[in-house]
C-alpha cells in the first residue's frame, strides 16, 4: 500500500550546533521531517528513535497521526520525560508534514486555518553592562521588533547565564564537561530594577519587555522580585523559580501582578495542568519538540485557552528550524497565542534547513509550502558531525549546585 511508512532515518549533525533530525519516508516517496533535539542529550534521543521507535513505525499508516501518538506514548510502561517526548514529538511533526504534502496544504490549514495575519516574536537583547544592553535593545528596535527580552550581567559575577561579553553568544559550551558558573541571587535581585529602569526609559511604555530569571530563585525570592519589577510593566517574568514545584508559583502569584511565564522544561500536559487550571501563570512555554509534537501541544494550548492562559513557546537556537516551523504553523491557527520566542540562526543553519517560514519586522510567517515547508541539505549535515556540548552548571557562591 502507498500509505505506509517504508523508511525511518535519524540524522545527527552539528552545523554550528547539534541537531537531531528525523526523516520518515512513505512507500510512495513522501518525506516528512521532525526535530528531536534535546540540548546536551542529543545522542540519547537519537538512540531512542533509532533503536526503539523507528522499528515500530515500519508499515504503519502515516495518516493515523493521533493513533501513532497514543501508541508511542501509551504502548510502553516508561512514559514522559524529555527524551521520550522529544522522540514522539519528532515522529508527530514528521507525520503532519507528510499529511500536508499529501494534501498539498500547509500544516496551519490542516489545523483549522489562520486566526491571525502574522505571529509576533521576541528575541534576546543582552549586554554585560547597562550601556551595552541599551545598544542591543536599539538594534532590536531598528529591526522593527516590539517584544524584546532583556538580560544583563550582574556586578560582582564573572558569568551570568543568558548574557555574554561576546555578541555571538551560545550557552551550550563544547567540550567533555559542562562549564560552571556561580550565581548570587541577592546581587541579581538588587541589580535588575536598575536594568529595567534604564531600558524602560529608553524604549518608552509601548515596547513589550520580557525577562528570564532562569529558575534560579526560591519562591520567596521570586515573589520579592516579581513585586519589585511591577512598575516596569513587563510583558512577562519568566522561570522565576524552579518549575517542578508548582505550588511555589502560588507564593509568587499572591505577591504580585507581574505576568508569569514558565514551561520550557515541561514535557506534557500533566506537567503544567495545575499551573494552568489554577491560573498560577499567564503564559505556558512548552516547546513543540519537547512536549510531544503538534498533536500534544494542541491539547496543552486548548487547556490553557479555557483558563485564560496564552501560549508563548520556547524557541531558542537549540530548537531546529523544523520545530520552529511547527510552532509557527500552530501559532497561525491557535487563538490564545501570545508570542513566539525566536533567537535567529547562523547562516549555516538556514542553509542546512532551507525553509518557507520567514521573520521580518518582529513578525513570523509560516509560508504556504505544503506540510511544514522545511527541507534539509544533506551535504551540509553530512559534513557537520556531532560535537559534545553542554549547558553550564550553576552553583551558589559557596559551591553548592544551584536548583535550577
PDB file of C-alpha atoms in Angstrom, residues 57-262:
ATOM      1  CA  UNK A  57       6.926   2.666  12.545  1.00  0.00           C
ATOM      2  CA  UNK A  58       7.731   0.498   9.536  1.00  0.00           C
ATOM      3  CA  UNK A  59       4.483  -0.477   7.812  1.00  0.00           C
ATOM      4  CA  UNK A  60       2.364   1.975   9.820  1.00  0.00           C
ATOM      5  CA  UNK A  61      -0.239   4.145   8.063  1.00  0.00           C
ATOM      6  CA  UNK A  62       1.188   7.708   8.299  1.00  0.00           C
ATOM      7  CA  UNK A  63      -2.307   9.195   8.180  1.00  0.00           C
ATOM      8  CA  UNK A  64      -3.085   7.761  11.627  1.00  0.00           C
ATOM      9  CA  UNK A  65      -1.335  10.612  13.418  1.00  0.00           C
ATOM     10  CA  UNK A  66      -3.265  10.582  16.682  1.00  0.00           C
ATOM     11  CA  UNK A  67      -3.260   6.789  16.889  1.00  0.00           C
ATOM     12  CA  UNK A  68       0.506   6.711  16.349  1.00  0.00           C
ATOM     13  CA  UNK A  69       0.989   9.304  19.089  1.00  0.00           C
ATOM     14  CA  UNK A  70      -1.098   7.285  21.545  1.00  0.00           C
ATOM     15  CA  UNK A  71       0.688   4.073  20.572  1.00  0.00           C
ATOM     16  CA  UNK A  72       4.142   5.535  21.141  1.00  0.00           C
ATOM     17  CA  UNK A  73       3.109   7.188  24.425  1.00  0.00           C
ATOM     18  CA  UNK A  74       0.867   4.561  25.990  1.00  0.00           C
ATOM     19  CA  UNK A  75       2.358   1.485  24.373  1.00  0.00           C
ATOM     20  CA  UNK A  76       5.340   1.441  26.720  1.00  0.00           C
ATOM     21  CA  UNK A  77       5.462   1.383  30.508  1.00  0.00           C
ATOM     22  CA  UNK A  78       8.049   4.186  30.817  1.00  0.00           C
ATOM     23  CA  UNK A  79       6.319   7.416  29.822  1.00  0.00           C
ATOM     24  CA  UNK A  80       7.089  11.110  29.590  1.00  0.00           C
ATOM     25  CA  UNK A  81      10.431  12.789  30.158  1.00  0.00           C
ATOM     26  CA  UNK A  82      12.349  14.940  27.680  1.00  0.00           C
ATOM     27  CA  UNK A  83      13.943  12.098  25.688  1.00  0.00           C
ATOM     28  CA  UNK A  84      10.722  10.116  25.198  1.00  0.00           C
ATOM     29  CA  UNK A  85       8.579  13.160  24.444  1.00  0.00           C
ATOM     30  CA  UNK A  86      11.109  14.669  22.015  1.00  0.00           C
ATOM     31  CA  UNK A  87      11.207  11.358  20.159  1.00  0.00           C
ATOM     32  CA  UNK A  88       7.405  11.217  19.979  1.00  0.00           C
ATOM     33  CA  UNK A  89       7.348  14.893  19.032  1.00  0.00           C
ATOM     34  CA  UNK A  90       9.686  14.296  16.100  1.00  0.00           C
ATOM     35  CA  UNK A  91       7.507  11.475  14.780  1.00  0.00           C
ATOM     36  CA  UNK A  92       4.392  13.605  15.189  1.00  0.00           C
ATOM     37  CA  UNK A  93       5.913  16.554  13.320  1.00  0.00           C
ATOM     38  CA  UNK A  94       7.023  14.278  10.502  1.00  0.00           C
ATOM     39  CA  UNK A  95       3.538  12.774  10.126  1.00  0.00           C
ATOM     40  CA  UNK A  96       1.882  16.199   9.997  1.00  0.00           C
ATOM     41  CA  UNK A  97       4.499  17.190   7.414  1.00  0.00           C
ATOM     42  CA  UNK A  98       3.608  14.118   5.325  1.00  0.00           C
ATOM     43  CA  UNK A  99      -0.115  14.812   5.586  1.00  0.00           C
ATOM     44  CA  UNK A 100       0.393  18.392   4.432  1.00  0.00           C
ATOM     45  CA  UNK A 101       2.457  17.273   1.451  1.00  0.00           C
ATOM     46  CA  UNK A 102      -0.023  14.536   0.560  1.00  0.00           C
ATOM     47  CA  UNK A 103      -2.936  17.010   0.597  1.00  0.00           C
ATOM     48  CA  UNK A 104      -0.852  19.878  -0.849  1.00  0.00           C
ATOM     49  CA  UNK A 105      -1.652  22.140   2.108  1.00  0.00           C
ATOM     50  CA  UNK A 106       0.463  23.938   4.707  1.00  0.00           C
ATOM     51  CA  UNK A 107       0.040  22.438   8.159  1.00  0.00           C
ATOM     52  CA  UNK A 108      -1.721  25.509   9.537  1.00  0.00           C
ATOM     53  CA  UNK A 109      -4.576  24.861   7.120  1.00  0.00           C
ATOM     54  CA  UNK A 110      -4.897  21.313   8.452  1.00  0.00           C
ATOM     55  CA  UNK A 111      -5.151  22.794  11.963  1.00  0.00           C
ATOM     56  CA  UNK A 112      -8.157  24.934  11.025  1.00  0.00           C
ATOM     57  CA  UNK A 113      -6.653  27.812   9.077  1.00  0.00           C
ATOM     58  CA  UNK A 114      -5.339  31.190  10.131  1.00  0.00           C
ATOM     59  CA  UNK A 115      -6.627  33.098  13.126  1.00  0.00           C
ATOM     60  CA  UNK A 116      -4.003  35.853  12.742  1.00  0.00           C
ATOM     61  CA  UNK A 117      -2.158  37.538   9.888  1.00  0.00           C
ATOM     62  CA  UNK A 118       1.286  37.214  11.463  1.00  0.00           C
ATOM     63  CA  UNK A 119       2.953  35.804  14.553  1.00  0.00           C
ATOM     64  CA  UNK A 120       4.754  38.293  16.797  1.00  0.00           C
ATOM     65  CA  UNK A 121       8.088  37.104  18.106  1.00  0.00           C
ATOM     66  CA  UNK A 122      10.522  38.222  20.755  1.00  0.00           C
ATOM     67  CA  UNK A 123      14.259  37.917  20.573  1.00  0.00           C
ATOM     68  CA  UNK A 124      17.058  38.438  23.091  1.00  0.00           C
ATOM     69  CA  UNK A 125      18.774  41.719  23.856  1.00  0.00           C
ATOM     70  CA  UNK A 126      21.663  41.407  26.273  1.00  0.00           C
ATOM     71  CA  UNK A 127      24.691  43.317  27.445  1.00  0.00           C
ATOM     72  CA  UNK A 128      27.312  42.683  30.082  1.00  0.00           C
ATOM     73  CA  UNK A 129      26.604  46.161  31.446  1.00  0.00           C
ATOM     74  CA  UNK A 130      23.672  48.529  31.063  1.00  0.00           C
ATOM     75  CA  UNK A 131      25.160  50.674  28.231  1.00  0.00           C
ATOM     76  CA  UNK A 132      25.874  47.533  26.193  1.00  0.00           C
ATOM     77  CA  UNK A 133      22.358  46.271  26.858  1.00  0.00           C
ATOM     78  CA  UNK A 134      20.849  49.547  25.703  1.00  0.00           C
ATOM     79  CA  UNK A 135      22.866  49.328  22.485  1.00  0.00           C
ATOM     80  CA  UNK A 136      21.485  45.832  21.933  1.00  0.00           C
ATOM     81  CA  UNK A 137      17.918  46.991  22.592  1.00  0.00           C
ATOM     82  CA  UNK A 138      18.325  49.741  19.997  1.00  0.00           C
ATOM     83  CA  UNK A 139      19.451  47.175  17.435  1.00  0.00           C
ATOM     84  CA  UNK A 140      16.321  45.118  18.049  1.00  0.00           C
ATOM     85  CA  UNK A 141      14.136  48.188  17.720  1.00  0.00           C
ATOM     86  CA  UNK A 142      15.827  49.058  14.431  1.00  0.00           C
ATOM     87  CA  UNK A 143      14.740  45.621  13.161  1.00  0.00           C
ATOM     88  CA  UNK A 144      11.138  46.507  13.905  1.00  0.00           C
ATOM     89  CA  UNK A 145      10.801  44.322  16.997  1.00  0.00           C
ATOM     90  CA  UNK A 146       8.337  45.395  19.679  1.00  0.00           C
ATOM     91  CA  UNK A 147       8.730  42.388  22.004  1.00  0.00           C
ATOM     92  CA  UNK A 148      12.243  42.294  23.490  1.00  0.00           C
ATOM     93  CA  UNK A 149      13.717  40.073  26.205  1.00  0.00           C
ATOM     94  CA  UNK A 150      16.353  41.966  28.204  1.00  0.00           C
ATOM     95  CA  UNK A 151      19.187  40.334  30.184  1.00  0.00           C
ATOM     96  CA  UNK A 152      22.223  41.945  31.782  1.00  0.00           C
ATOM     97  CA  UNK A 153      25.395  40.996  33.554  1.00  0.00           C
ATOM     98  CA  UNK A 154      25.413  41.351  37.341  1.00  0.00           C
ATOM     99  CA  UNK A 155      28.111  43.351  39.161  1.00  0.00           C
ATOM    100  CA  UNK A 156      30.415  41.012  41.066  1.00  0.00           C
ATOM    101  CA  UNK A 157      29.678  37.924  38.956  1.00  0.00           C
ATOM    102  CA  UNK A 158      32.096  36.712  36.283  1.00  0.00           C
ATOM    103  CA  UNK A 159      29.452  34.794  34.325  1.00  0.00           C
ATOM    104  CA  UNK A 160      25.685  35.095  34.036  1.00  0.00           C
ATOM    105  CA  UNK A 161      23.564  32.626  32.099  1.00  0.00           C
ATOM    106  CA  UNK A 162      21.872  34.251  29.111  1.00  0.00           C
ATOM    107  CA  UNK A 163      24.479  37.015  28.891  1.00  0.00           C
ATOM    108  CA  UNK A 164      27.908  37.201  27.310  1.00  0.00           C
ATOM    109  CA  UNK A 165      30.603  39.703  26.507  1.00  0.00           C
ATOM    110  CA  UNK A 166      30.613  38.075  23.054  1.00  0.00           C
ATOM    111  CA  UNK A 167      27.667  39.215  20.887  1.00  0.00           C
ATOM    112  CA  UNK A 168      27.649  35.759  19.238  1.00  0.00           C
ATOM    113  CA  UNK A 169      26.519  34.092  22.450  1.00  0.00           C
ATOM    114  CA  UNK A 170      25.849  30.355  22.623  1.00  0.00           C
ATOM    115  CA  UNK A 171      25.106  28.986  26.113  1.00  0.00           C
ATOM    116  CA  UNK A 172      25.946  25.363  25.233  1.00  0.00           C
ATOM    117  CA  UNK A 173      29.717  25.053  25.530  1.00  0.00           C
ATOM    118  CA  UNK A 174      31.535  22.425  23.509  1.00  0.00           C
ATOM    119  CA  UNK A 175      33.685  20.018  25.459  1.00  0.00           C
ATOM    120  CA  UNK A 176      33.660  16.850  27.552  1.00  0.00           C
ATOM    121  CA  UNK A 177      32.140  18.529  30.629  1.00  0.00           C
ATOM    122  CA  UNK A 178      29.751  21.425  31.168  1.00  0.00           C
ATOM    123  CA  UNK A 179      31.233  24.719  32.262  1.00  0.00           C
ATOM    124  CA  UNK A 180      30.358  26.048  35.714  1.00  0.00           C
ATOM    125  CA  UNK A 181      29.311  29.482  36.876  1.00  0.00           C
ATOM    126  CA  UNK A 182      28.439  30.990  40.244  1.00  0.00           C
ATOM    127  CA  UNK A 183      25.268  32.913  40.971  1.00  0.00           C
ATOM    128  CA  UNK A 184      24.354  35.390  43.722  1.00  0.00           C
ATOM    129  CA  UNK A 185      20.568  35.886  43.898  1.00  0.00           C
ATOM    130  CA  UNK A 186      20.877  38.917  46.171  1.00  0.00           C
ATOM    131  CA  UNK A 187      23.154  40.793  43.772  1.00  0.00           C
ATOM    132  CA  UNK A 188      20.928  39.848  40.860  1.00  0.00           C
ATOM    133  CA  UNK A 189      17.723  40.986  42.582  1.00  0.00           C
ATOM    134  CA  UNK A 190      19.259  44.314  43.581  1.00  0.00           C
ATOM    135  CA  UNK A 191      20.573  44.952  40.081  1.00  0.00           C
ATOM    136  CA  UNK A 192      17.565  44.018  37.935  1.00  0.00           C
ATOM    137  CA  UNK A 193      15.381  47.057  38.824  1.00  0.00           C
ATOM    138  CA  UNK A 194      18.254  49.338  37.787  1.00  0.00           C
ATOM    139  CA  UNK A 195      18.471  47.487  34.474  1.00  0.00           C
ATOM    140  CA  UNK A 196      14.746  47.726  33.800  1.00  0.00           C
ATOM    141  CA  UNK A 197      14.663  51.400  34.770  1.00  0.00           C
ATOM    142  CA  UNK A 198      17.253  52.206  32.103  1.00  0.00           C
ATOM    143  CA  UNK A 199      15.598  50.059  29.428  1.00  0.00           C
ATOM    144  CA  UNK A 200      12.100  51.396  30.068  1.00  0.00           C
ATOM    145  CA  UNK A 201      13.392  54.973  29.935  1.00  0.00           C
ATOM    146  CA  UNK A 202      14.943  54.182  26.554  1.00  0.00           C
ATOM    147  CA  UNK A 203      12.028  52.418  24.862  1.00  0.00           C
ATOM    148  CA  UNK A 204       9.041  54.140  26.458  1.00  0.00           C
ATOM    149  CA  UNK A 205       5.769  52.473  27.519  1.00  0.00           C
ATOM    150  CA  UNK A 206       4.753  50.726  24.295  1.00  0.00           C
ATOM    151  CA  UNK A 207       7.585  48.221  23.805  1.00  0.00           C
ATOM    152  CA  UNK A 208       6.805  44.900  25.479  1.00  0.00           C
ATOM    153  CA  UNK A 209       9.710  43.907  27.719  1.00  0.00           C
ATOM    154  CA  UNK A 210      10.373  40.368  28.923  1.00  0.00           C
ATOM    155  CA  UNK A 211      12.896  38.998  31.413  1.00  0.00           C
ATOM    156  CA  UNK A 212      14.042  35.475  32.292  1.00  0.00           C
ATOM    157  CA  UNK A 213      15.163  34.543  35.829  1.00  0.00           C
ATOM    158  CA  UNK A 214      16.213  31.045  34.653  1.00  0.00           C
ATOM    159  CA  UNK A 215      14.659  29.138  37.598  1.00  0.00           C
ATOM    160  CA  UNK A 216      17.346  30.420  39.958  1.00  0.00           C
ATOM    161  CA  UNK A 217      15.306  31.898  42.827  1.00  0.00           C
ATOM    162  CA  UNK A 218      13.489  30.414  45.784  1.00  0.00           C
ATOM    163  CA  UNK A 219       9.711  31.023  45.869  1.00  0.00           C
ATOM    164  CA  UNK A 220      10.098  33.876  48.386  1.00  0.00           C
ATOM    165  CA  UNK A 221      12.889  35.452  46.353  1.00  0.00           C
ATOM    166  CA  UNK A 222      10.778  35.061  43.241  1.00  0.00           C
ATOM    167  CA  UNK A 223       7.848  36.760  44.954  1.00  0.00           C
ATOM    168  CA  UNK A 224      10.064  39.663  46.035  1.00  0.00           C
ATOM    169  CA  UNK A 225      11.450  40.032  42.524  1.00  0.00           C
ATOM    170  CA  UNK A 226       8.035  39.927  40.860  1.00  0.00           C
ATOM    171  CA  UNK A 227       6.796  42.612  43.244  1.00  0.00           C
ATOM    172  CA  UNK A 228       9.872  44.784  42.783  1.00  0.00           C
ATOM    173  CA  UNK A 229       9.516  44.920  38.982  1.00  0.00           C
ATOM    174  CA  UNK A 230       5.775  45.663  38.800  1.00  0.00           C
ATOM    175  CA  UNK A 231       6.386  49.307  37.946  1.00  0.00           C
ATOM    176  CA  UNK A 232       8.168  48.371  34.711  1.00  0.00           C
ATOM    177  CA  UNK A 233       5.076  46.707  33.221  1.00  0.00           C
ATOM    178  CA  UNK A 234       6.802  43.559  31.969  1.00  0.00           C
ATOM    179  CA  UNK A 235       5.051  41.510  29.324  1.00  0.00           C
ATOM    180  CA  UNK A 236       6.198  38.574  31.419  1.00  0.00           C
ATOM    181  CA  UNK A 237       8.678  37.458  34.053  1.00  0.00           C
ATOM    182  CA  UNK A 238       9.878  34.014  33.057  1.00  0.00           C
ATOM    183  CA  UNK A 239      11.006  30.990  35.092  1.00  0.00           C
ATOM    184  CA  UNK A 240      11.141  32.912  38.334  1.00  0.00           C
ATOM    185  CA  UNK A 241      11.522  29.731  40.442  1.00  0.00           C
ATOM    186  CA  UNK A 242      12.176  26.045  39.625  1.00  0.00           C
ATOM    187  CA  UNK A 243       9.237  24.726  37.654  1.00  0.00           C
ATOM    188  CA  UNK A 244       8.928  21.290  39.262  1.00  0.00           C
ATOM    189  CA  UNK A 245       7.353  22.781  42.405  1.00  0.00           C
ATOM    190  CA  UNK A 246       4.107  24.082  41.013  1.00  0.00           C
ATOM    191  CA  UNK A 247       2.738  25.139  44.400  1.00  0.00           C
ATOM    192  CA  UNK A 248       5.655  27.586  44.625  1.00  0.00           C
ATOM    193  CA  UNK A 249       4.046  29.697  41.926  1.00  0.00           C
ATOM    194  CA  UNK A 250       1.141  30.430  44.237  1.00  0.00           C
ATOM    195  CA  UNK A 251       3.540  32.293  46.530  1.00  0.00           C
ATOM    196  CA  UNK A 252       4.754  34.407  43.623  1.00  0.00           C
ATOM    197  CA  UNK A 253       1.263  34.932  42.233  1.00  0.00           C
ATOM    198  CA  UNK A 254      -0.134  36.081  45.590  1.00  0.00           C
ATOM    199  CA  UNK A 255       2.642  38.651  45.976  1.00  0.00           C
ATOM    200  CA  UNK A 256       2.483  40.389  42.611  1.00  0.00           C
ATOM    201  CA  UNK A 257       0.505  41.236  39.496  1.00  0.00           C
ATOM    202  CA  UNK A 258       3.567  40.812  37.258  1.00  0.00           C
ATOM    203  CA  UNK A 259       2.598  38.324  34.484  1.00  0.00           C
ATOM    204  CA  UNK A 260       4.350  34.977  34.878  1.00  0.00           C
ATOM    205  CA  UNK A 261       5.609  32.569  32.221  1.00  0.00           C
ATOM    206  CA  UNK A 262       7.013  29.067  32.644  1.00  0.00           C
TER     207      UNK A 262
END
